[in-house]
Amino acid sequence: MTYYRNFHSKKDVLAYRFDSAFTTFVQRLATSHSHNLTDIATIFFELIKEDQTMMEIIIKNNLSMFLLENLKRYISTLINEEVLETREQSSKLLVSLIAGGLTEIIITWTEDGMREPIQSLVIFVSKYMHFKIN
């Protein structure tokens, strides 16, 4: 009964899980000593890996668009709150590009069993994402 009282659909459950993960992400950022891109990306991918099962469920159930939409919202929030700084003026297109790239990286990484080391993903993101590096 509690489940149905709090959640009306499977997407509501996912939204709750994503929002909880985003809160954890922000808390970990707050306790880290620096906020450079390497630290932010490392915390991000560590959090994704901790919830590998949820990522597998998202992929299995063709819910990657839900992941993309949430990443766009979270990235916009981080840019607006000046946690992330972009090299170019931020726009919906830039946020979409970044969120789309991260979504595809997460999907590919999950489908490969998350065998690629987090540090390799961080280096890749640092090279190709349009964020300023502190």
Short mmCIF file of C-alpha atoms in Angstrom, two decimals:
data_model
loop_
_atom_site.label_atom_id
_atom_site.label_comp_id
_atom_site.label_asym_id
_atom_site.label_seq_id
_atom_site.Cartn_x
_atom_site.Cartn_y
_atom_site.Cartn_z
CA MET A 1 0.00 0.00 0.00
CA THR A 2 2.81 2.44 0.83
CA TYR A 3 4.27 1.95 -2.66
CA TYR A 4 1.02 2.91 -4.38
CA ARG A 5 0.42 5.82 -2.01
CA ASN A 6 3.82 7.38 -2.82
CA PHE A 7 4.30 6.40 -6.47
CA HIS A 8 1.78 6.43 -9.27
CA SER A 9 3.98 4.83 -11.91
CA LYS A 10 7.35 3.19 -12.56
CA LYS A 11 8.62 6.53 -13.83
CA ASP A 12 7.74 8.09 -10.47
CA VAL A 13 9.96 5.48 -8.79
CA LEU A 14 12.80 6.25 -11.21
CA ALA A 15 12.34 9.99 -10.74
CA TYR A 16 12.61 9.50 -6.98
CA ARG A 17 15.77 7.37 -7.39
CA PHE A 18 17.34 9.91 -9.77
CA ASP A 19 16.53 12.81 -7.48
CA SER A 20 18.01 10.90 -4.53
CA ALA A 21 21.15 10.16 -6.53
CA PHE A 22 21.43 13.83 -7.57
CA THR A 23 21.12 14.88 -3.92
CA THR A 24 23.88 12.42 -3.01
CA PHE A 25 25.99 13.79 -5.89
CA VAL A 26 25.60 17.37 -4.64
CA GLN A 27 26.41 16.29 -1.06
CA ARG A 28 29.58 14.53 -2.22
CA LEU A 29 30.60 17.59 -4.20
CA ALA A 30 30.08 19.75 -1.13
CA THR A 31 32.41 17.57 0.93
CA SER A 32 35.12 17.27 -1.74
CA HIS A 33 38.10 19.58 -1.44
CA SER A 34 37.97 20.88 -5.00
CA HIS A 35 35.41 21.26 -7.74
CA ASN A 36 37.47 20.73 -10.84
CA LEU A 37 36.12 18.69 -13.74
CA THR A 38 38.13 15.61 -12.77
CA ASP A 39 36.61 15.54 -9.28
CA ILE A 40 33.09 16.22 -10.53
CA ALA A 41 33.30 13.51 -13.22
CA THR A 42 34.83 11.02 -10.80
CA ILE A 43 32.04 11.54 -8.27
CA PHE A 44 29.46 11.30 -11.08
CA PHE A 45 30.74 7.99 -12.47
CA GLU A 46 31.29 6.50 -9.01
CA LEU A 47 27.66 7.22 -8.21
CA ILE A 48 26.51 5.67 -11.50
CA LYS A 49 28.60 2.56 -10.83
CA GLU A 50 27.16 2.24 -7.31
CA ASP A 51 23.73 1.96 -8.90
CA GLN A 52 24.70 -0.33 -11.77
CA THR A 53 21.57 -2.45 -11.28
CA MET A 54 19.31 0.55 -11.83
CA MET A 55 21.22 1.46 -15.00
CA GLU A 56 20.78 -2.09 -16.28
CA ILE A 57 17.04 -1.90 -15.58
CA ILE A 58 16.78 1.43 -17.41
CA ILE A 59 18.49 0.00 -20.48
CA LYS A 60 16.56 -3.27 -20.39
CA ASN A 61 13.25 -1.38 -20.24
CA ASN A 62 14.14 1.17 -22.95
CA LEU A 63 14.04 4.11 -20.53
CA SER A 64 17.20 5.84 -21.70
CA MET A 65 15.16 8.90 -22.75
CA PHE A 66 14.12 9.26 -19.12
CA LEU A 67 17.80 9.20 -18.13
CA LEU A 68 18.57 11.81 -20.81
CA GLU A 69 15.80 14.17 -19.68
CA ASN A 70 16.95 13.99 -16.07
CA LEU A 71 20.58 14.55 -16.98
CA LYS A 72 19.60 17.66 -18.96
CA ARG A 73 17.72 18.98 -15.94
CA TYR A 74 20.58 18.22 -13.52
CA ILE A 75 23.28 19.66 -15.80
CA SER A 76 21.23 22.84 -16.27
CA THR A 77 20.89 23.12 -12.50
CA LEU A 78 24.65 22.68 -11.98
CA ILE A 79 25.45 25.29 -14.63
CA ASN A 80 22.87 27.76 -13.28
CA GLU A 81 24.25 27.33 -9.76
CA GLU A 82 27.78 27.80 -11.16
CA VAL A 83 28.98 24.40 -9.99
CA LEU A 84 29.87 23.68 -13.62
CA GLU A 85 31.25 26.29 -15.99
CA THR A 86 31.08 25.81 -19.72
CA ARG A 87 33.69 27.08 -22.19
CA GLU A 88 30.95 28.58 -24.34
CA GLN A 89 27.86 30.46 -23.26
CA SER A 90 25.46 27.87 -21.91
CA SER A 91 22.43 27.10 -24.02
CA LYS A 92 19.79 24.41 -24.33
CA LEU A 93 21.72 22.99 -27.27
CA LEU A 94 24.96 22.74 -25.31
CA VAL A 95 23.19 21.13 -22.34
CA SER A 96 21.51 18.69 -24.74
CA LEU A 97 24.85 17.81 -26.31
CA ILE A 98 26.50 17.19 -22.95
CA ALA A 99 23.55 15.22 -21.54
CA GLY A 100 23.26 13.16 -24.73
CA GLY A 101 26.94 12.32 -24.66
CA LEU A 102 26.82 11.33 -21.00
CA THR A 103 23.69 9.23 -21.59
CA GLU A 104 25.39 7.32 -24.39
CA ILE A 105 28.56 6.85 -22.33
CA ILE A 106 26.50 5.48 -19.43
CA ILE A 107 24.56 3.15 -21.73
CA THR A 108 27.68 1.83 -23.44
CA TRP A 109 29.54 1.49 -20.15
CA THR A 110 26.60 -0.35 -18.57
CA GLU A 111 26.16 -2.68 -21.54
CA ASP A 112 29.88 -3.53 -21.24
CA GLY A 113 29.42 -4.47 -17.58
CA MET A 114 31.08 -1.25 -16.36
CA ARG A 115 34.47 -2.87 -16.88
CA GLU A 116 36.08 0.35 -18.12
CA PRO A 117 37.80 2.02 -15.16
CA ILE A 118 36.19 5.20 -13.91
CA GLN A 119 39.46 7.07 -14.40
CA SER A 120 39.38 6.23 -18.13
CA LEU A 121 35.86 7.67 -18.40
CA VAL A 122 36.95 10.79 -16.52
CA ILE A 123 39.87 11.34 -18.92
CA PHE A 124 37.57 10.82 -21.92
CA VAL A 125 34.96 13.27 -20.61
CA SER A 126 37.66 15.81 -19.74
CA LYS A 127 38.92 15.74 -23.32
CA TYR A 128 35.59 16.06 -25.10
CA MET A 129 33.04 17.78 -22.88
CA HIS A 130 32.82 21.57 -23.13
CA PHE A 131 33.48 22.46 -19.51
CA LYS A 132 36.14 24.75 -18.17
CA ILE A 133 38.88 22.89 -16.36
CA ASN A 134 40.06 24.43 -13.10
#
